[in-house]
XYZ file of C-alpha atoms in Angstrom:
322
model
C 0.000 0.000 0.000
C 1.460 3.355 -1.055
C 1.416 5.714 1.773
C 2.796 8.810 0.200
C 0.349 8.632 -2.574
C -2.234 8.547 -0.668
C -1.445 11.222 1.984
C -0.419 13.291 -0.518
C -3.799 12.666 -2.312
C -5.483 13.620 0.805
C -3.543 16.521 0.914
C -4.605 17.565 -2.632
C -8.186 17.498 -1.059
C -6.963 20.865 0.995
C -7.013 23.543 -1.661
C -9.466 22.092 -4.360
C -12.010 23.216 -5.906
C -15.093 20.987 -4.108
C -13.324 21.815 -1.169
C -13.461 25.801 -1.916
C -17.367 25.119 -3.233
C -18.625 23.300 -0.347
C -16.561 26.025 2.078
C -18.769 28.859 0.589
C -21.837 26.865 0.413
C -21.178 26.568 4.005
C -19.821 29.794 4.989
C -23.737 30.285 3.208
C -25.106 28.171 6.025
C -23.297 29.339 8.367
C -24.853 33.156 7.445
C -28.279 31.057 7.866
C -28.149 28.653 10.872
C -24.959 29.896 12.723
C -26.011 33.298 12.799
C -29.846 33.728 12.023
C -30.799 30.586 13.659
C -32.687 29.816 10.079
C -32.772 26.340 9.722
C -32.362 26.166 5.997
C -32.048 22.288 4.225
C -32.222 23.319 0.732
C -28.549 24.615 0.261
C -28.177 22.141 -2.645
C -31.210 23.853 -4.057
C -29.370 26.942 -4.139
C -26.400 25.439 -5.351
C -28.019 23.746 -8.443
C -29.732 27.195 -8.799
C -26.582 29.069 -9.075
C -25.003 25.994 -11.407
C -28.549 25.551 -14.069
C -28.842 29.362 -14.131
C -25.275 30.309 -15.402
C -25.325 26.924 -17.315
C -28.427 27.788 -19.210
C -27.670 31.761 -19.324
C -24.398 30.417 -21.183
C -25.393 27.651 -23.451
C -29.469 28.573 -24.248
C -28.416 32.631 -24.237
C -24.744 32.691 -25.052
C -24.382 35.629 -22.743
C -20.897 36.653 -21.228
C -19.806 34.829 -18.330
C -20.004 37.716 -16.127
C -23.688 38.378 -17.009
C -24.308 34.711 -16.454
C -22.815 34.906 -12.815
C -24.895 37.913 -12.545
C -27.812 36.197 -13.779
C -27.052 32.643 -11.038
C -27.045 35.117 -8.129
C -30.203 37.223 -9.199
C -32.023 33.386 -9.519
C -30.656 32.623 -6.036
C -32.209 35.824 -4.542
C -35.620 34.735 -6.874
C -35.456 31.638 -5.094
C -34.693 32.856 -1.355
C -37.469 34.967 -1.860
C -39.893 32.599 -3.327
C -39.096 30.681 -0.088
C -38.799 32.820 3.013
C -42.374 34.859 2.026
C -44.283 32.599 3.382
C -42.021 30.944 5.965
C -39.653 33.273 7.643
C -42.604 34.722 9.645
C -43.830 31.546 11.168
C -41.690 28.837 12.921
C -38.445 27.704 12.754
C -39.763 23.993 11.442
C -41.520 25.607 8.459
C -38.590 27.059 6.839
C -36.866 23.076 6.839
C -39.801 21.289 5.430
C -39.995 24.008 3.076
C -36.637 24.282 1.915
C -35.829 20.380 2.186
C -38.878 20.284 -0.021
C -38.286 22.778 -2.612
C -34.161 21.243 -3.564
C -35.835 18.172 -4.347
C -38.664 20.408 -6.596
C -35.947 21.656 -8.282
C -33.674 18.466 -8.629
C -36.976 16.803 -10.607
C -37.245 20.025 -12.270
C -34.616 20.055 -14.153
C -34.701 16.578 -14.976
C -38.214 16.613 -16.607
C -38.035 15.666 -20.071
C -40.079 18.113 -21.590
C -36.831 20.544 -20.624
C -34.178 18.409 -22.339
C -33.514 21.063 -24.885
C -32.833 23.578 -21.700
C -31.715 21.357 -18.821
C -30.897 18.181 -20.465
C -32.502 16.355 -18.353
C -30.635 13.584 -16.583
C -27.927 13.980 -18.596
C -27.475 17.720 -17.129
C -25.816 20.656 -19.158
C -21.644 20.693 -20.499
C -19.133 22.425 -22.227
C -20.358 26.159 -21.056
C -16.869 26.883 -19.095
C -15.244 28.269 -21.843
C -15.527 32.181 -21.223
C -13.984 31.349 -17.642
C -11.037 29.365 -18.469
C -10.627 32.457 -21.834
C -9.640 34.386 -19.275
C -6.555 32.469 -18.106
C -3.946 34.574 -17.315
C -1.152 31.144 -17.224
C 0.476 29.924 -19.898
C -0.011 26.727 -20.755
C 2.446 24.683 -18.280
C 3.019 23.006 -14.932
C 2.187 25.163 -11.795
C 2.906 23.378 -8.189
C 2.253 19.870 -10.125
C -0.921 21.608 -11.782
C -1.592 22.391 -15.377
C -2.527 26.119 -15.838
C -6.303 25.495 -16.143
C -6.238 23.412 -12.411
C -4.280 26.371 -10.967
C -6.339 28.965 -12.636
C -9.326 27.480 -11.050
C -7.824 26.924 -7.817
C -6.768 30.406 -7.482
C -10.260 31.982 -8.567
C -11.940 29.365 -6.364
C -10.131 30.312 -2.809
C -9.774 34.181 -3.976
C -13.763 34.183 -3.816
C -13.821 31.942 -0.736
C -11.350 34.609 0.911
C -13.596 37.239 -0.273
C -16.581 36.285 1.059
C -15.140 35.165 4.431
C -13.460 38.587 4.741
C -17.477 40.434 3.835
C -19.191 37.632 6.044
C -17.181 38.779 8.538
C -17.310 42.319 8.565
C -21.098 42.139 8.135
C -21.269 40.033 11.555
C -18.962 42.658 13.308
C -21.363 45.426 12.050
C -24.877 46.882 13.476
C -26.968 44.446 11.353
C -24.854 41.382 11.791
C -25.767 42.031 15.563
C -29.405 42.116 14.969
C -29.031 38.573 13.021
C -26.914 37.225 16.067
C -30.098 38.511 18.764
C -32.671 36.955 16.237
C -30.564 33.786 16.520
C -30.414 34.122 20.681
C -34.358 35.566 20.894
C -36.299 37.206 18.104
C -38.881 38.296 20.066
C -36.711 40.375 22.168
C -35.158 41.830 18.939
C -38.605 42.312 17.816
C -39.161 44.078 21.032
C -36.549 46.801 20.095
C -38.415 47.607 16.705
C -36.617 46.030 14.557
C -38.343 44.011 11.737
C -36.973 40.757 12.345
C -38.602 39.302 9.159
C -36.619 41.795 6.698
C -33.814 40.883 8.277
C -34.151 37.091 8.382
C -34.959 37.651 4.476
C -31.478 39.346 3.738
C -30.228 36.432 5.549
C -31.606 34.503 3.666
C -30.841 36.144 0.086
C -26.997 36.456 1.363
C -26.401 32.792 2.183
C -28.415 31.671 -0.499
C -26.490 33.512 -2.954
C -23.040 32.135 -1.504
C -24.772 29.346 -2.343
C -25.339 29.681 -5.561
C -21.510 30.820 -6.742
C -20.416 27.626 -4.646
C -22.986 26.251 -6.972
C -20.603 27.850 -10.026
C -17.534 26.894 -8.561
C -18.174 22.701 -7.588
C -19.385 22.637 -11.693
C -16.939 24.585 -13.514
C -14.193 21.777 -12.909
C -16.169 19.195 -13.881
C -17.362 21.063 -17.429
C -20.658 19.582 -16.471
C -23.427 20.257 -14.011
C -25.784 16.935 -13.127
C -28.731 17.086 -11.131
C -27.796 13.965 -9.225
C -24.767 15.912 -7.489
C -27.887 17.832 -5.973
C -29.086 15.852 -4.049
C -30.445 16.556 -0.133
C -27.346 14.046 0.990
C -25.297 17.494 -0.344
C -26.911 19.940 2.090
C -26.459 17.015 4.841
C -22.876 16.977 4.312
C -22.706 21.076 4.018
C -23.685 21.276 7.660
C -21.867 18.164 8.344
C -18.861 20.760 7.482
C -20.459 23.605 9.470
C -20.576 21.074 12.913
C -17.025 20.192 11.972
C -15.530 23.841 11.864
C -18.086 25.614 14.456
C -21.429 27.084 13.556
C -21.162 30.645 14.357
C -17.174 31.249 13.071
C -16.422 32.430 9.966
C -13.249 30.237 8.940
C -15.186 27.528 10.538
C -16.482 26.219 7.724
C -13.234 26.625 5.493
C -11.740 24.277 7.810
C -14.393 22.288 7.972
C -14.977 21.450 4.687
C -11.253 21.084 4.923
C -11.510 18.352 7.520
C -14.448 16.642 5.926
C -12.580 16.189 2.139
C -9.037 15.010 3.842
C -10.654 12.814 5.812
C -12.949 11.040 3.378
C -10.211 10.941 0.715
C -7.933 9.586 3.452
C -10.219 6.607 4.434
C -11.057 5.741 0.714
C -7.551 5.805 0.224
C -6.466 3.507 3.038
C -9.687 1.372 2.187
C -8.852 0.747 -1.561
C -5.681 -0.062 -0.153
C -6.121 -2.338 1.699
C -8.794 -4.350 -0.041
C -5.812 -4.068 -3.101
C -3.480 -5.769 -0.757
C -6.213 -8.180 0.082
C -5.886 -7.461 3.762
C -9.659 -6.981 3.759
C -11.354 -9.728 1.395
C -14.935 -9.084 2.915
C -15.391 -5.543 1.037
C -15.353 -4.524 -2.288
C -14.413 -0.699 -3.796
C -18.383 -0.009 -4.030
C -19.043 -1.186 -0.855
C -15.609 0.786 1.172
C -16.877 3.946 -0.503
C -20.318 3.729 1.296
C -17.858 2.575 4.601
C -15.951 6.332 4.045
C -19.111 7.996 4.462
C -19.884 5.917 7.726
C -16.419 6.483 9.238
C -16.676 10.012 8.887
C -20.171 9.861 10.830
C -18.689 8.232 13.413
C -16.111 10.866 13.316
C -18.942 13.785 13.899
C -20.741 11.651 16.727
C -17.357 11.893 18.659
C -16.288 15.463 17.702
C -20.027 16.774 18.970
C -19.208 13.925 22.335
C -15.629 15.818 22.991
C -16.090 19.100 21.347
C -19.624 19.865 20.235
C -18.552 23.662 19.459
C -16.561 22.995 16.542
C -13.060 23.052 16.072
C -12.765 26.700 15.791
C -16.202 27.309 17.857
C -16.992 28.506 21.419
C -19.681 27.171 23.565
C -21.297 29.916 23.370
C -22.925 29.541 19.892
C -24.604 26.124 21.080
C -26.803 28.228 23.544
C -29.316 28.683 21.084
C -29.145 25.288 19.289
């Protein structure tokens, strides 16, 4: 079994691009749950928002890719909106079935056949990355063991992630990221102080949705495909699966995180593969250790929230209102 390759594999996992996506799709939750207290499980939703409406803008409209970025976020905020109006002034609960609900309205969406020609169906939507990677600033060539498109993506990918960490922040250390933190601890106190706790649980909402939809852009891009079956509600599981793992209300929490959560799944596959290779373990196959990665890394969680249930970068603090 080869060690280095797969440590260094793991260590790949660090600065990729899924790892960057799921960061800001979490960094989105984190805007939502660790600091609203909105219960949201539709991130995916948002994500394949972000992903069908630049893919679509691109192929269907051939508009620049800037416009079509444009066009993903303005979707997002459609979509936040279409969801919080009737939710985000009743309970908690309401907003989860809703948005749990509406992911998987928009996963069979876009795989209805009558939208082939737009969607294409199961098949999902390719080859509409090539205004991004037109704008390449490296020449063709090897870049830390990278070709210039991997490093070109890399680099845009944790620029934006560094970005939005850096506004997230700021906007939490600000007056209205201090209403959002007292509507997490007790809205009806906030409410009390004449605030309008439902605008502000709607710009929440449109903010972390629309990190979710440009973490959307950035887990397709790499693949030159976008596939409604990488949408699914096991996506927004693992997104806060990431948030528990780095500390709900943090802001590099769920960078490291999602961090955590891709080393350590590519490290158990790794080790897995390896040792069924070896034939050290006869009693699994590949299929059936890839389904084992996933149930190692739960056990993983159930001991982290035993030991530390605040996260790695967390205090106790945030879990008073959880």
């Amino acid at each position: 079994m080869d060690f280095g390759f797969i440590f260094s594999s793991a260590a790949g996992e660090l600065f990729s691009p899924t790892t960057a996506a799921y960061a800001l799709a979490t960094l989105g939750l984190a805007v939502h749950f660790g600091y609203t207290g909105l219960l949201n499980f539709g991130q995916a939703g948002f994500m394949a928002v972000g992903a069908y409406g630049f893919a679509i803008s691109t192929l269907t409209f051939h508009v620049p890719f800037f416009i079509g970025l444009l066009i993903a976020v303005i979707c997002s905020a459609i979509f936040a909106l279409l969801l919080g109006i009737p939710t985000l002034r009743l309970r908690a609960d309401y907003l989860a079935i809703v948005t749990i609900a509406a992911a998987e309205i928009v996963r069979y969406i876009v795989t209805t056949n009558q939208l082939t020609a737009i969607t294409g169906s199961a098949n999902g939507l390719a080859a509409f990355e090539g205004d991004f990677y037109a704008m390449n600033p490296f020449p063709p060539g090897t870049y830390i063991g990278m070709n210039n498109r991997d490093f070109f993506i890399r680099v845009v990918a944790w620029a934006v992630v560094a970005l939005f960490c850096t506004l997230v922040w700021l906007l939490m250390r600000s007056p209205w990221g201090r209403v959002l933190k007292g509507i997490r601890e007790d809205e009806n106190a906030v409410r009390s102080l004449g605030k309008n706790v439902y605008a502000y649980k709607m710009q929440s909402l449109i903010i972390g949705g629309a990190l979710g939809a440009l973490a959307g852009m950035i887990f397709t891009i790499p693949r030159g495909a976008v596939q409604p079956a990488n949408y699914g509600t096991e996506l927004t599981f693992f997104l806060y699966t990431c948030l528990l793992l780095g500390g709900l209300g943090t802001v590099l929490g769920p960078v490291v995180g999602a961090m955590i959560f891709w080393v350590v799944l590519s490290l158990t596959q790794g080790i897995l593969y390896g040792l069924i290779e070896s034939g050290t373990i006869t009693w699994l196959n590949t299929v059936q250790a890839g389904q084992l990665r996933y149930i190692l890394v739960g056990v993983a969680l159930m001991l982290l929230m035993i030991f530390r249930p605040q996260g790695v970068l967390g205090n106790k603090k945030e879990l008073a209102f959880a």
